[in-house]
Amino acid sequence: VGFRLASYKAGSVEIVGLSSLENISTTLPHISPEMVLVVTKFEQLVRASGILPYCSLERKGNWRNIMIRTSRGKEPEDGRIKQIMVVVVLDPMDLESSKLTQLKSDLTQFFTAGAGLECGVTSLYIHLSPARKESGVPDPAPELLWGDSSIQETLMGRSFSISPQAFFQVNTLAAEVLYKTVGDIADLTEKTSLVDVCCGTGTIGLCLAGRVKNVVGVEIVAEAVRDAQKNAENNGVTNCNFFTGKAEDILNNILR
């Protein structure tokens, strides 16, 4: 379990495991120790599971990847990571329902009472996502196995709830500088109507809402729009409206 050595588009499917690196903090300084611990522990589970990793060349196996999101929670002043979301992505191909049920139980036990307990995971999901997509068949949503359904992060004084599939800037401190700069360049005033296309969880619009008349956010991911609406409510922001759909399909009607 680790990182892809090069891009799949370039023809590479090789993975470099974190356990093979002599000094992880030097080689990957941008990866937090909390994430490293989750990955190294998760590798133990994968090896013991008897289930093979998915191979895109042979189109066999089931384990696909693991997504880890961390946050400073609702009180970010000390800068420490307080919440960890883990989303295990698995191709259910050829796995019987009884095997999937057992696997979900094993994952939950591993991170709540087993070797993965020390990771401090606060949200654990499994995403049964086939590697080979069928036209017209939507990907199932991630399933919450244990813990909170979302993690929280604070950005420019606003608190944001982040679900598994919702977009949120990876570097929070850099995002604060970026959003403030965007607002300055746009010369926002109390008469401005701000349109946030591909708004995700509403971060840009909500962070700049205090500088404009109103905000309209558009996002194709329904889960992210629900997060945006929840974030507006939790922050007491009343001049923002968020809509689900493709911007090119719905924006003209919204702005009429």
PDB file of C-alpha atoms in Angstrom:
ATOM      1  CA  VAL A   1       0.000   0.000   0.000  1.00  0.00           C
ATOM      2  CA  GLY A   2       1.542   3.290  -1.053  1.00  0.00           C
ATOM      3  CA  PHE A   3       1.696   5.618  -4.043  1.00  0.00           C
ATOM      4  CA  ARG A   4       1.737   5.026  -7.764  1.00  0.00           C
ATOM      5  CA  LEU A   5       5.263   5.416  -9.109  1.00  0.00           C
ATOM      6  CA  ALA A   6       4.108   7.220 -12.266  1.00  0.00           C
ATOM      7  CA  SER A   7       0.840   7.965 -14.043  1.00  0.00           C
ATOM      8  CA  TYR A   8      -1.446   5.206 -15.283  1.00  0.00           C
ATOM      9  CA  LYS A   9      -1.857   7.224 -18.481  1.00  0.00           C
ATOM     10  CA  ALA A  10       1.877   6.867 -19.030  1.00  0.00           C
ATOM     11  CA  GLY A  11       1.527   3.106 -18.744  1.00  0.00           C
ATOM     12  CA  SER A  12       2.702   2.646 -15.157  1.00  0.00           C
ATOM     13  CA  VAL A  13       0.833   0.466 -12.670  1.00  0.00           C
ATOM     14  CA  GLU A  14       3.683   0.021 -10.192  1.00  0.00           C
ATOM     15  CA  ILE A  15       3.074   0.965  -6.554  1.00  0.00           C
ATOM     16  CA  VAL A  16       5.785   2.046  -4.130  1.00  0.00           C
ATOM     17  CA  GLY A  17       4.838   0.910  -0.649  1.00  0.00           C
ATOM     18  CA  LEU A  18       5.517   3.260   2.253  1.00  0.00           C
ATOM     19  CA  SER A  19       6.902   0.335   4.232  1.00  0.00           C
ATOM     20  CA  SER A  20       9.720   0.073   1.674  1.00  0.00           C
ATOM     21  CA  LEU A  21      10.977   3.623   2.292  1.00  0.00           C
ATOM     22  CA  GLU A  22      13.835   4.087   4.755  1.00  0.00           C
ATOM     23  CA  ASN A  23      12.909   7.628   5.768  1.00  0.00           C
ATOM     24  CA  ILE A  24       9.308   8.462   4.904  1.00  0.00           C
ATOM     25  CA  SER A  25       9.344  11.964   6.396  1.00  0.00           C
ATOM     26  CA  THR A  26      12.278  12.946   4.175  1.00  0.00           C
ATOM     27  CA  THR A  27      11.025  11.282   1.004  1.00  0.00           C
ATOM     28  CA  LEU A  28       7.409  12.421   1.443  1.00  0.00           C
ATOM     29  CA  PRO A  29       7.496  15.500   3.689  1.00  0.00           C
ATOM     30  CA  HIS A  30       4.004  16.559   2.576  1.00  0.00           C
ATOM     31  CA  ILE A  31       2.415  13.383   3.944  1.00  0.00           C
ATOM     32  CA  SER A  32       1.453  13.674   7.612  1.00  0.00           C
ATOM     33  CA  PRO A  33       2.587  11.057  10.155  1.00  0.00           C
ATOM     34  CA  GLU A  34      -1.090  10.316  10.823  1.00  0.00           C
ATOM     35  CA  MET A  35      -1.640   9.338   7.190  1.00  0.00           C
ATOM     36  CA  VAL A  36       1.545   7.276   7.120  1.00  0.00           C
ATOM     37  CA  LEU A  37       0.376   5.320  10.152  1.00  0.00           C
ATOM     38  CA  VAL A  38      -3.014   4.560   8.562  1.00  0.00           C
ATOM     39  CA  VAL A  39      -1.363   3.346   5.350  1.00  0.00           C
ATOM     40  CA  THR A  40       1.209   1.124   7.032  1.00  0.00           C
ATOM     41  CA  LYS A  41      -1.405  -0.433   9.325  1.00  0.00           C
ATOM     42  CA  PHE A  42      -3.867  -0.911   6.474  1.00  0.00           C
ATOM     43  CA  GLU A  43      -1.219  -2.813   4.522  1.00  0.00           C
ATOM     44  CA  GLN A  44      -1.175  -5.395   7.323  1.00  0.00           C
ATOM     45  CA  LEU A  45      -4.925  -5.907   6.895  1.00  0.00           C
ATOM     46  CA  VAL A  46      -4.655  -6.233   3.115  1.00  0.00           C
ATOM     47  CA  ARG A  47      -1.884  -8.831   3.363  1.00  0.00           C
ATOM     48  CA  ALA A  48      -3.824 -10.883   5.927  1.00  0.00           C
ATOM     49  CA  SER A  49      -7.173 -10.680   4.119  1.00  0.00           C
ATOM     50  CA  GLY A  50      -6.510 -13.273   1.424  1.00  0.00           C
ATOM     51  CA  ILE A  51      -7.974 -10.840  -1.106  1.00  0.00           C
ATOM     52  CA  LEU A  52      -5.743  -9.716  -3.953  1.00  0.00           C
ATOM     53  CA  PRO A  53      -5.126  -6.093  -4.940  1.00  0.00           C
ATOM     54  CA  TYR A  54      -6.807  -5.129  -8.205  1.00  0.00           C
ATOM     55  CA  CYS A  55      -4.547  -5.430 -11.262  1.00  0.00           C
ATOM     56  CA  SER A  56      -5.584  -3.218 -14.173  1.00  0.00           C
ATOM     57  CA  LEU A  57      -3.576  -5.329 -16.627  1.00  0.00           C
ATOM     58  CA  GLU A  58      -5.093  -8.707 -15.761  1.00  0.00           C
ATOM     59  CA  ARG A  59      -8.348  -7.194 -14.474  1.00  0.00           C
ATOM     60  CA  LYS A  60      -8.259  -9.397 -11.415  1.00  0.00           C
ATOM     61  CA  GLY A  61      -8.311  -8.723  -7.688  1.00  0.00           C
ATOM     62  CA  ASN A  62     -10.428  -6.455  -5.498  1.00  0.00           C
ATOM     63  CA  TRP A  63      -8.498  -4.006  -3.313  1.00  0.00           C
ATOM     64  CA  ARG A  64      -8.269  -0.778  -5.331  1.00  0.00           C
ATOM     65  CA  ASN A  65      -7.125   2.133  -3.164  1.00  0.00           C
ATOM     66  CA  ILE A  66      -7.542   3.949   0.108  1.00  0.00           C
ATOM     67  CA  MET A  67      -8.396   7.629   0.482  1.00  0.00           C
ATOM     68  CA  ILE A  68      -7.444   9.421   3.688  1.00  0.00           C
ATOM     69  CA  ARG A  69      -8.656  12.904   4.647  1.00  0.00           C
ATOM     70  CA  THR A  70      -7.536  14.673   7.803  1.00  0.00           C
ATOM     71  CA  SER A  71      -8.677  17.868   9.476  1.00  0.00           C
ATOM     72  CA  ARG A  72      -8.019  20.112  12.457  1.00  0.00           C
ATOM     73  CA  GLY A  73     -11.643  19.860  13.596  1.00  0.00           C
ATOM     74  CA  LYS A  74     -13.743  22.724  14.929  1.00  0.00           C
ATOM     75  CA  GLU A  75     -10.907  24.153  17.032  1.00  0.00           C
ATOM     76  CA  PRO A  76      -7.927  24.520  14.661  1.00  0.00           C
ATOM     77  CA  GLU A  77      -5.877  26.937  16.744  1.00  0.00           C
ATOM     78  CA  ASP A  78      -3.194  24.438  17.780  1.00  0.00           C
ATOM     79  CA  GLY A  79      -2.847  23.085  14.226  1.00  0.00           C
ATOM     80  CA  ARG A  80      -3.067  19.448  15.313  1.00  0.00           C
ATOM     81  CA  ILE A  81      -4.898  16.822  13.256  1.00  0.00           C
ATOM     82  CA  LYS A  82      -7.963  15.780  15.246  1.00  0.00           C
ATOM     83  CA  GLN A  83     -10.130  13.964  12.698  1.00  0.00           C
ATOM     84  CA  ILE A  84      -9.231  11.238  10.206  1.00  0.00           C
ATOM     85  CA  MET A  85     -11.545   9.939   7.495  1.00  0.00           C
ATOM     86  CA  VAL A  86     -10.646   6.663   5.781  1.00  0.00           C
ATOM     87  CA  VAL A  87     -12.423   5.496   2.624  1.00  0.00           C
ATOM     88  CA  VAL A  88     -11.456   1.991   1.492  1.00  0.00           C
ATOM     89  CA  VAL A  89     -12.216   1.502  -2.207  1.00  0.00           C
ATOM     90  CA  LEU A  90     -12.905  -2.073  -3.288  1.00  0.00           C
ATOM     91  CA  ASP A  91     -14.021  -3.684  -6.537  1.00  0.00           C
ATOM     92  CA  PRO A  92     -16.735  -6.192  -5.480  1.00  0.00           C
ATOM     93  CA  MET A  93     -16.120  -8.351  -8.569  1.00  0.00           C
ATOM     94  CA  ASP A  94     -16.631 -12.079  -7.830  1.00  0.00           C
ATOM     95  CA  LEU A  95     -17.014 -11.487  -4.076  1.00  0.00           C
ATOM     96  CA  GLU A  96     -20.034 -13.165  -2.513  1.00  0.00           C
ATOM     97  CA  SER A  97     -22.312 -11.114  -0.277  1.00  0.00           C
ATOM     98  CA  SER A  98     -21.216 -13.137   2.764  1.00  0.00           C
ATOM     99  CA  LYS A  99     -17.570 -12.313   2.012  1.00  0.00           C
ATOM    100  CA  LEU A 100     -18.375  -8.605   1.667  1.00  0.00           C
ATOM    101  CA  THR A 101     -20.264  -8.645   4.957  1.00  0.00           C
ATOM    102  CA  GLN A 102     -17.312 -10.292   6.686  1.00  0.00           C
ATOM    103  CA  LEU A 103     -14.902  -7.828   5.100  1.00  0.00           C
ATOM    104  CA  LYS A 104     -16.916  -4.860   6.368  1.00  0.00           C
ATOM    105  CA  SER A 105     -16.883  -6.389   9.836  1.00  0.00           C
ATOM    106  CA  ASP A 106     -13.118  -7.002   9.633  1.00  0.00           C
ATOM    107  CA  LEU A 107     -12.457  -3.404   8.576  1.00  0.00           C
ATOM    108  CA  THR A 108     -14.543  -2.029  11.414  1.00  0.00           C
ATOM    109  CA  GLN A 109     -12.934  -4.304  13.999  1.00  0.00           C
ATOM    110  CA  PHE A 110      -9.433  -3.527  12.701  1.00  0.00           C
ATOM    111  CA  PHE A 111      -9.761   0.245  13.069  1.00  0.00           C
ATOM    112  CA  THR A 112     -11.872   0.287  16.246  1.00  0.00           C
ATOM    113  CA  ALA A 113     -10.370  -2.506  18.324  1.00  0.00           C
ATOM    114  CA  GLY A 114      -7.528  -4.129  16.378  1.00  0.00           C
ATOM    115  CA  ALA A 115      -4.087  -3.127  15.160  1.00  0.00           C
ATOM    116  CA  GLY A 116      -5.490  -0.026  13.471  1.00  0.00           C
ATOM    117  CA  LEU A 117      -6.979   1.409  16.675  1.00  0.00           C
ATOM    118  CA  GLU A 118      -3.939   3.600  17.299  1.00  0.00           C
ATOM    119  CA  CYS A 119      -4.570   5.389  13.987  1.00  0.00           C
ATOM    120  CA  GLY A 120      -7.415   7.321  15.638  1.00  0.00           C
ATOM    121  CA  VAL A 121      -9.786   7.030  12.674  1.00  0.00           C
ATOM    122  CA  THR A 122     -12.974   9.017  13.297  1.00  0.00           C
ATOM    123  CA  SER A 123     -14.849   8.184  10.056  1.00  0.00           C
ATOM    124  CA  LEU A 124     -14.574   4.815   8.315  1.00  0.00           C
ATOM    125  CA  TYR A 125     -16.164   4.137   4.923  1.00  0.00           C
ATOM    126  CA  ILE A 126     -16.098   1.398   2.322  1.00  0.00           C
ATOM    127  CA  HIS A 127     -16.720   2.257  -1.322  1.00  0.00           C
ATOM    128  CA  LEU A 128     -17.717  -0.700  -3.502  1.00  0.00           C
ATOM    129  CA  SER A 129     -16.647   0.808  -6.810  1.00  0.00           C
ATOM    130  CA  PRO A 130     -16.048  -1.437  -9.854  1.00  0.00           C
ATOM    131  CA  ALA A 131     -12.832  -0.647 -11.702  1.00  0.00           C
ATOM    132  CA  ARG A 132     -14.581  -1.219 -15.026  1.00  0.00           C
ATOM    133  CA  LYS A 133     -17.541   1.121 -15.332  1.00  0.00           C
ATOM    134  CA  GLU A 134     -20.707   0.262 -17.206  1.00  0.00           C
ATOM    135  CA  SER A 135     -22.281   2.973 -19.322  1.00  0.00           C
ATOM    136  CA  GLY A 136     -25.324   4.442 -17.624  1.00  0.00           C
ATOM    137  CA  VAL A 137     -24.695   2.676 -14.315  1.00  0.00           C
ATOM    138  CA  PRO A 138     -23.878   5.172 -11.533  1.00  0.00           C
ATOM    139  CA  ASP A 139     -21.172   4.422  -9.003  1.00  0.00           C
ATOM    140  CA  PRO A 140     -22.644   3.511  -5.603  1.00  0.00           C
ATOM    141  CA  ALA A 141     -22.067   5.969  -2.780  1.00  0.00           C
ATOM    142  CA  PRO A 142     -19.504   5.171  -0.073  1.00  0.00           C
ATOM    143  CA  GLU A 143     -21.026   3.295   2.882  1.00  0.00           C
ATOM    144  CA  LEU A 144     -20.331   4.484   6.422  1.00  0.00           C
ATOM    145  CA  LEU A 145     -19.066   1.580   8.518  1.00  0.00           C
ATOM    146  CA  TRP A 146     -18.225   3.408  11.701  1.00  0.00           C
ATOM    147  CA  GLY A 147     -17.880   6.864  13.226  1.00  0.00           C
ATOM    148  CA  ASP A 148     -18.966  10.308  12.069  1.00  0.00           C
ATOM    149  CA  SER A 149     -20.336  10.798   8.572  1.00  0.00           C
ATOM    150  CA  SER A 150     -18.058  13.794   7.974  1.00  0.00           C
ATOM    151  CA  ILE A 151     -15.036  15.666   9.256  1.00  0.00           C
ATOM    152  CA  GLN A 152     -14.837  19.397  10.023  1.00  0.00           C
ATOM    153  CA  GLU A 153     -12.330  22.010   8.968  1.00  0.00           C
ATOM    154  CA  THR A 154     -12.150  25.753   9.593  1.00  0.00           C
ATOM    155  CA  LEU A 155     -11.321  28.148   6.770  1.00  0.00           C
ATOM    156  CA  MET A 156     -11.276  31.945   7.112  1.00  0.00           C
ATOM    157  CA  GLY A 157     -13.294  31.701  10.295  1.00  0.00           C
ATOM    158  CA  ARG A 158     -15.958  29.468   8.732  1.00  0.00           C
ATOM    159  CA  SER A 159     -16.576  25.879   9.814  1.00  0.00           C
ATOM    160  CA  PHE A 160     -17.005  23.314   7.018  1.00  0.00           C
ATOM    161  CA  SER A 161     -18.421  19.796   7.085  1.00  0.00           C
ATOM    162  CA  ILE A 162     -16.634  17.536   4.589  1.00  0.00           C
ATOM    163  CA  SER A 163     -18.119  14.247   3.347  1.00  0.00           C
ATOM    164  CA  PRO A 164     -16.203  11.530   1.430  1.00  0.00           C
ATOM    165  CA  GLN A 165     -16.937  12.671  -2.118  1.00  0.00           C
ATOM    166  CA  ALA A 166     -17.052  16.421  -1.536  1.00  0.00           C
ATOM    167  CA  PHE A 167     -14.202  18.561  -2.878  1.00  0.00           C
ATOM    168  CA  PHE A 168     -12.203  20.541  -0.356  1.00  0.00           C
ATOM    169  CA  GLN A 169      -8.838  22.239  -0.738  1.00  0.00           C
ATOM    170  CA  VAL A 170      -6.023  19.997   0.506  1.00  0.00           C
ATOM    171  CA  ASN A 171      -3.861  22.830   1.857  1.00  0.00           C
ATOM    172  CA  THR A 172      -6.153  24.811   4.161  1.00  0.00           C
ATOM    173  CA  LEU A 173      -3.701  27.558   5.072  1.00  0.00           C
ATOM    174  CA  ALA A 174      -2.803  28.189   1.415  1.00  0.00           C
ATOM    175  CA  ALA A 175      -6.506  28.181   0.518  1.00  0.00           C
ATOM    176  CA  GLU A 176      -7.147  31.011   2.987  1.00  0.00           C
ATOM    177  CA  VAL A 177      -4.551  33.157   1.217  1.00  0.00           C
ATOM    178  CA  LEU A 178      -5.913  32.142  -2.199  1.00  0.00           C
ATOM    179  CA  TYR A 179      -9.544  32.959  -1.401  1.00  0.00           C
ATOM    180  CA  LYS A 180      -8.706  36.340   0.126  1.00  0.00           C
ATOM    181  CA  THR A 181      -6.639  37.191  -2.947  1.00  0.00           C
ATOM    182  CA  VAL A 182      -9.488  36.154  -5.265  1.00  0.00           C
ATOM    183  CA  GLY A 183     -11.848  38.444  -3.382  1.00  0.00           C
ATOM    184  CA  ASP A 184      -9.405  41.350  -3.624  1.00  0.00           C
ATOM    185  CA  ILE A 185      -8.780  40.884  -7.350  1.00  0.00           C
ATOM    186  CA  ALA A 186     -12.514  40.597  -8.073  1.00  0.00           C
ATOM    187  CA  ASP A 187     -13.045  43.941  -6.310  1.00  0.00           C
ATOM    188  CA  LEU A 188     -16.074  42.619  -4.438  1.00  0.00           C
ATOM    189  CA  THR A 189     -18.583  45.058  -2.962  1.00  0.00           C
ATOM    190  CA  GLU A 190     -21.878  44.882  -1.095  1.00  0.00           C
ATOM    191  CA  LYS A 191     -23.635  45.176  -4.480  1.00  0.00           C
ATOM    192  CA  THR A 192     -21.820  42.181  -6.035  1.00  0.00           C
ATOM    193  CA  SER A 193     -23.555  38.927  -6.961  1.00  0.00           C
ATOM    194  CA  LEU A 194     -20.931  36.191  -6.751  1.00  0.00           C
ATOM    195  CA  VAL A 195     -21.374  33.069  -8.906  1.00  0.00           C
ATOM    196  CA  ASP A 196     -19.331  30.066  -7.753  1.00  0.00           C
ATOM    197  CA  VAL A 197     -19.246  27.442 -10.519  1.00  0.00           C
ATOM    198  CA  CYS A 198     -18.194  23.942  -9.396  1.00  0.00           C
ATOM    199  CA  CYS A 199     -18.581  25.187  -5.842  1.00  0.00           C
ATOM    200  CA  GLY A 200     -17.987  21.883  -4.054  1.00  0.00           C
ATOM    201  CA  THR A 201     -18.829  22.292  -0.368  1.00  0.00           C
ATOM    202  CA  GLY A 202     -19.283  26.040  -0.880  1.00  0.00           C
ATOM    203  CA  THR A 203     -15.947  27.118   0.546  1.00  0.00           C
ATOM    204  CA  ILE A 204     -15.204  30.053  -1.751  1.00  0.00           C
ATOM    205  CA  GLY A 205     -18.716  31.463  -1.705  1.00  0.00           C
ATOM    206  CA  LEU A 206     -19.156  31.105   2.052  1.00  0.00           C
ATOM    207  CA  CYS A 207     -15.742  32.582   2.801  1.00  0.00           C
ATOM    208  CA  LEU A 208     -16.515  35.634   0.641  1.00  0.00           C
ATOM    209  CA  ALA A 209     -20.234  35.928   1.449  1.00  0.00           C
ATOM    210  CA  GLY A 210     -19.619  38.716   3.944  1.00  0.00           C
ATOM    211  CA  ARG A 211     -18.165  40.908   1.192  1.00  0.00           C
ATOM    212  CA  VAL A 212     -21.001  40.582  -1.374  1.00  0.00           C
ATOM    213  CA  LYS A 213     -24.763  40.984  -1.780  1.00  0.00           C
ATOM    214  CA  ASN A 214     -25.444  37.338  -2.548  1.00  0.00           C
ATOM    215  CA  VAL A 215     -23.778  34.087  -3.646  1.00  0.00           C
ATOM    216  CA  VAL A 216     -24.987  31.479  -6.150  1.00  0.00           C
ATOM    217  CA  GLY A 217     -23.184  28.134  -6.104  1.00  0.00           C
ATOM    218  CA  VAL A 218     -23.514  25.385  -8.720  1.00  0.00           C
ATOM    219  CA  GLU A 219     -22.147  21.859  -8.302  1.00  0.00           C
ATOM    220  CA  ILE A 220     -22.774  18.537 -10.077  1.00  0.00           C
ATOM    221  CA  VAL A 221     -22.160  16.360  -6.989  1.00  0.00           C
ATOM    222  CA  ALA A 222     -25.377  16.288  -4.953  1.00  0.00           C
ATOM    223  CA  GLU A 223     -23.545  15.220  -1.793  1.00  0.00           C
ATOM    224  CA  ALA A 224     -21.311  18.283  -2.017  1.00  0.00           C
ATOM    225  CA  VAL A 225     -24.336  20.578  -2.447  1.00  0.00           C
ATOM    226  CA  ARG A 226     -25.893  19.111   0.685  1.00  0.00           C
ATOM    227  CA  ASP A 227     -22.618  19.821   2.488  1.00  0.00           C
ATOM    228  CA  ALA A 228     -22.635  23.407   1.160  1.00  0.00           C
ATOM    229  CA  GLN A 229     -26.197  24.007   2.353  1.00  0.00           C
ATOM    230  CA  LYS A 230     -25.366  22.508   5.733  1.00  0.00           C
ATOM    231  CA  ASN A 231     -22.214  24.630   5.950  1.00  0.00           C
ATOM    232  CA  ALA A 232     -24.178  27.811   5.223  1.00  0.00           C
ATOM    233  CA  GLU A 233     -26.703  26.942   7.921  1.00  0.00           C
ATOM    234  CA  ASN A 234     -24.046  26.052  10.487  1.00  0.00           C
ATOM    235  CA  ASN A 235     -22.207  29.315   9.865  1.00  0.00           C
ATOM    236  CA  GLY A 236     -25.344  31.460   9.935  1.00  0.00           C
ATOM    237  CA  VAL A 237     -24.833  32.616   6.336  1.00  0.00           C
ATOM    238  CA  THR A 238     -28.153  33.535   4.732  1.00  0.00           C
ATOM    239  CA  ASN A 239     -27.154  35.156   1.421  1.00  0.00           C
ATOM    240  CA  CYS A 240     -25.979  31.938  -0.289  1.00  0.00           C
ATOM    241  CA  ASN A 241     -27.980  29.547  -2.481  1.00  0.00           C
ATOM    242  CA  PHE A 242     -26.590  26.279  -3.848  1.00  0.00           C
ATOM    243  CA  PHE A 243     -27.932  24.232  -6.774  1.00  0.00           C
ATOM    244  CA  THR A 244     -27.241  20.717  -8.084  1.00  0.00           C
ATOM    245  CA  GLY A 245     -26.535  20.155 -11.772  1.00  0.00           C
ATOM    246  CA  LYS A 246     -24.210  20.903 -14.658  1.00  0.00           C
ATOM    247  CA  ALA A 247     -23.451  24.620 -14.803  1.00  0.00           C
ATOM    248  CA  GLU A 248     -23.976  24.720 -18.570  1.00  0.00           C
ATOM    249  CA  ASP A 249     -27.443  23.200 -18.131  1.00  0.00           C
ATOM    250  CA  ILE A 250     -28.894  25.159 -15.204  1.00  0.00           C
ATOM    251  CA  LEU A 251     -26.966  28.401 -14.766  1.00  0.00           C
ATOM    252  CA  ASN A 252     -28.938  30.432 -17.308  1.00  0.00           C
ATOM    253  CA  ASN A 253     -32.251  29.632 -15.600  1.00  0.00           C
ATOM    254  CA  ILE A 254     -30.852  30.356 -12.145  1.00  0.00           C
ATOM    255  CA  LEU A 255     -29.531  33.791 -13.114  1.00  0.00           C
ATOM    256  CA  ARG A 256     -32.690  34.966 -14.920  1.00  0.00           C
TER     257      ARG A 256
END
